Amino acid sequence: MTRLGIITIGQAPRTDLTPEITALLPRAAVVERGVLDGLTRAGIEARPPRADEHALTTRLADGSPVVIGESLVMERLPGVLAELERETDAVLLACTGGFPRLEHAKPLFVPDRMIAFGAAALLGETGRLGVLCPLPEQREDTAAKFGRRLPAGARVLTEACSPYTGTGEELAAAAARLAAGGAELLALDCVGYTGEMRARAAAASGLPVVLARSVCARLAAEVLDSLDARTGAAS
């Protein structure tokens, strides 16, 4: 059986995330690791995001949310990735944040590109894409990330609602505002957003919604199935 490594930028296990991903990968065994594994909350909070870096939100092993800086992630991520590659056939980075290029020896699934290019492929040449991101301070970067991948005549609208601390009502209201602003398609740009949240956003907006975690899992399944077939042919 093919083994897929999942790296969260928080702590493993991610009981809010992994079951939805594994449901879409019935022929893969999953191995989880967290960039913050082994750190205490006090140690993490002693390294808040700097003013000049991207802020990211994630979840700790006890289920509580935390906001961290990209620099803390990048100090630890390469080592976690290298270790996990020794145990698996491919790795999924469970974060839609944009990171510098990571050295890897096996297939690496990067949601940042997968959700942005996927949404662009579904949008018309002059369409409006509504994107929901976790933090208000992420909205500008989110608009730029998707804007780079969209056709020249398309537009990006953004709203913020955390999948970890926001309520269902707040998420629905944000989705409705995007629809009222003219969005034709919604993208939930964080792997923390769940299938239930997608359904709520779709109901509130009346629009089709693409969910980062399922987009990544479905595309990963395509590659993992081919790895299975290759292994079977070799044997």
Short mmCIF file of C-alpha atoms in Angstrom, two decimals, residues 6-175:
data_model
loop_
_atom_site.label_atom_id
_atom_site.label_comp_id
_atom_site.label_asym_id
_atom_site.label_seq_id
_atom_site.Cartn_x
_atom_site.Cartn_y
_atom_site.Cartn_z
CA ILE A 6 0.88 14.63 5.84
CA ILE A 7 2.69 17.59 7.40
CA THR A 8 0.64 20.09 9.35
CA ILE A 9 2.27 23.39 10.30
CA GLY A 10 0.76 22.83 13.74
CA GLN A 11 0.85 19.60 15.73
CA ALA A 12 -0.21 16.07 14.89
CA PRO A 13 -2.59 14.36 15.06
CA ARG A 14 -5.06 16.57 13.20
CA THR A 15 -8.32 14.85 14.04
CA ASP A 16 -10.21 17.71 12.37
CA LEU A 17 -8.38 17.21 9.06
CA THR A 18 -6.95 13.76 8.45
CA PRO A 19 -10.23 11.77 8.45
CA GLU A 20 -11.62 13.90 5.59
CA ILE A 21 -8.41 13.47 3.60
CA THR A 22 -8.11 9.72 4.17
CA ALA A 23 -11.73 9.24 3.06
CA LEU A 24 -10.60 10.43 -0.39
CA LEU A 25 -7.50 8.21 -0.35
CA PRO A 26 -8.88 4.72 0.29
CA ARG A 27 -5.78 2.94 -1.02
CA ALA A 28 -3.18 4.96 0.88
CA ALA A 29 -1.81 4.64 4.40
CA VAL A 30 -1.32 8.02 6.07
CA VAL A 31 1.55 9.06 8.34
CA GLU A 32 1.16 12.41 10.16
CA ARG A 33 3.78 14.82 11.43
CA GLY A 34 3.54 18.36 12.79
CA VAL A 35 6.04 21.16 12.37
CA LEU A 36 5.37 22.16 15.98
CA ASP A 37 5.46 18.64 17.43
CA GLY A 38 7.38 18.58 20.70
CA LEU A 39 6.94 22.29 21.43
CA THR A 40 4.88 23.66 24.31
CA ARG A 41 2.30 26.39 23.83
CA ALA A 42 4.48 28.69 25.92
CA GLY A 43 7.43 28.02 23.64
CA ILE A 44 5.34 28.67 20.55
CA GLU A 45 3.82 31.87 21.90
CA ALA A 46 7.31 33.12 22.76
CA ARG A 47 7.84 33.34 18.98
CA PRO A 48 4.93 35.47 17.72
CA PRO A 49 4.88 36.51 14.05
CA ARG A 50 7.19 39.42 13.28
CA ALA A 51 5.73 42.55 11.75
CA ASP A 52 7.59 41.87 8.49
CA GLU A 53 6.50 38.25 7.97
CA HIS A 54 3.39 36.31 7.01
CA ALA A 55 1.13 35.21 9.85
CA LEU A 56 -0.28 31.68 9.70
CA THR A 57 -2.95 30.02 11.81
CA THR A 58 -3.04 26.35 12.72
CA ARG A 59 -4.10 23.89 15.41
CA LEU A 60 -2.21 22.22 18.24
CA ALA A 61 -2.57 18.60 19.33
CA ASP A 62 -5.06 19.56 22.05
CA GLY A 63 -7.34 21.14 19.43
CA SER A 64 -6.62 24.75 20.36
CA PRO A 65 -5.75 27.31 17.65
CA VAL A 66 -2.53 29.30 17.46
CA VAL A 67 -1.12 32.03 15.20
CA ILE A 68 2.53 31.65 14.20
CA GLY A 69 5.04 33.29 11.89
CA GLU A 70 6.41 31.84 8.67
CA SER A 71 9.97 31.98 10.04
CA LEU A 72 9.18 29.51 12.83
CA VAL A 73 7.69 27.12 10.29
CA MET A 74 10.65 27.38 7.93
CA GLU A 75 13.15 26.68 10.72
CA ARG A 76 11.57 23.28 11.30
CA LEU A 77 9.75 22.28 8.10
CA PRO A 78 12.74 21.11 6.00
CA GLY A 79 13.84 18.66 8.69
CA VAL A 80 10.32 17.31 9.19
CA LEU A 81 9.93 16.87 5.43
CA ALA A 82 13.25 15.04 5.07
CA GLU A 83 12.42 12.69 7.94
CA LEU A 84 8.93 11.94 6.65
CA GLU A 85 10.18 11.22 3.13
CA ARG A 86 12.20 8.33 4.55
CA GLU A 87 8.95 6.71 5.72
CA THR A 88 6.58 7.49 2.85
CA ASP A 89 6.14 7.50 -0.94
CA ALA A 90 4.85 11.09 -1.20
CA VAL A 91 4.12 14.03 1.12
CA LEU A 92 1.24 16.50 1.37
CA LEU A 93 1.99 19.85 3.02
CA ALA A 94 -1.26 20.62 4.82
CA CYS A 95 -1.13 24.41 4.54
CA THR A 96 -2.16 26.81 1.77
CA GLY A 97 0.43 29.41 2.78
CA GLY A 98 3.12 30.34 0.30
CA PHE A 99 6.55 29.00 1.25
CA PRO A 100 9.99 29.20 -0.36
CA ARG A 101 10.87 26.26 -2.58
CA LEU A 102 11.39 23.12 -0.51
CA GLU A 103 13.98 20.50 -1.42
CA HIS A 104 12.32 17.12 -1.80
CA ALA A 105 13.16 13.72 -3.26
CA LYS A 106 9.61 12.37 -3.61
CA PRO A 107 6.32 13.86 -4.86
CA LEU A 108 5.38 16.88 -2.74
CA PHE A 109 1.82 18.23 -2.91
CA VAL A 110 1.72 21.98 -2.22
CA PRO A 111 -1.83 23.29 -1.57
CA ASP A 112 -0.83 26.92 -2.15
CA ARG A 113 -0.50 26.22 -5.87
CA MET A 114 -3.13 23.50 -6.12
CA ILE A 115 -6.04 25.60 -4.81
CA ALA A 116 -5.02 28.75 -6.69
CA PHE A 117 -4.49 27.10 -10.08
CA GLY A 118 -7.55 24.90 -9.55
CA ALA A 119 -9.79 27.88 -8.90
CA ALA A 120 -8.30 29.73 -11.88
CA ALA A 121 -9.09 26.78 -14.14
CA LEU A 122 -12.75 26.91 -13.11
CA LEU A 123 -13.24 30.66 -13.48
CA GLY A 124 -14.13 32.48 -16.69
CA GLU A 125 -11.83 34.95 -18.42
CA THR A 126 -13.60 37.92 -16.81
CA GLY A 127 -15.03 36.21 -13.75
CA ARG A 128 -14.92 37.17 -10.09
CA LEU A 129 -13.45 34.76 -7.58
CA GLY A 130 -14.38 35.06 -3.93
CA VAL A 131 -11.75 33.76 -1.51
CA LEU A 132 -12.21 33.13 2.18
CA CYS A 133 -8.98 33.18 4.23
CA PRO A 134 -8.53 32.75 8.00
CA LEU A 135 -7.05 36.09 9.14
CA PRO A 136 -7.82 39.71 8.18
CA GLU A 137 -4.09 40.40 7.83
CA GLN A 138 -3.90 37.65 5.18
CA ARG A 139 -6.41 39.24 2.80
CA GLU A 140 -3.95 41.32 0.80
CA ASP A 141 -1.55 38.42 0.26
CA THR A 142 -4.45 36.11 -0.55
CA ALA A 143 -5.73 38.45 -3.25
CA ALA A 144 -2.24 38.70 -4.74
CA LYS A 145 -1.70 34.93 -4.68
CA PHE A 146 -4.88 34.14 -6.57
CA GLY A 147 -4.60 37.20 -8.79
CA ARG A 148 -1.28 35.97 -10.19
CA ARG A 149 -2.94 32.78 -11.42
CA LEU A 150 -6.18 34.23 -12.81
CA PRO A 151 -6.83 35.44 -16.36
CA ALA A 152 -6.00 39.11 -16.86
CA GLY A 153 -9.66 40.14 -16.89
CA ALA A 154 -10.66 38.29 -13.71
CA ARG A 155 -10.94 39.78 -10.22
CA VAL A 156 -10.38 38.50 -6.69
CA LEU A 157 -12.62 39.41 -3.75
CA THR A 158 -11.63 38.40 -0.22
CA GLU A 159 -13.16 37.99 3.21
CA ALA A 160 -11.67 36.59 6.42
CA CYS A 161 -13.09 34.05 8.86
CA SER A 162 -10.96 31.62 10.84
CA PRO A 163 -11.89 27.94 10.55
CA TYR A 164 -10.60 27.52 14.11
CA THR A 165 -12.14 30.44 16.00
CA GLY A 166 -14.91 31.72 13.73
CA THR A 167 -18.53 30.64 14.10
CA GLY A 168 -20.70 29.05 11.45
CA GLU A 169 -22.76 32.21 11.32
CA GLU A 170 -19.66 34.33 10.71
CA LEU A 171 -18.51 32.04 7.93
CA ALA A 172 -21.94 32.12 6.28
CA ALA A 173 -22.03 35.92 6.50
CA ALA A 174 -18.59 36.20 4.91
CA ALA A 175 -19.62 33.89 2.06
#
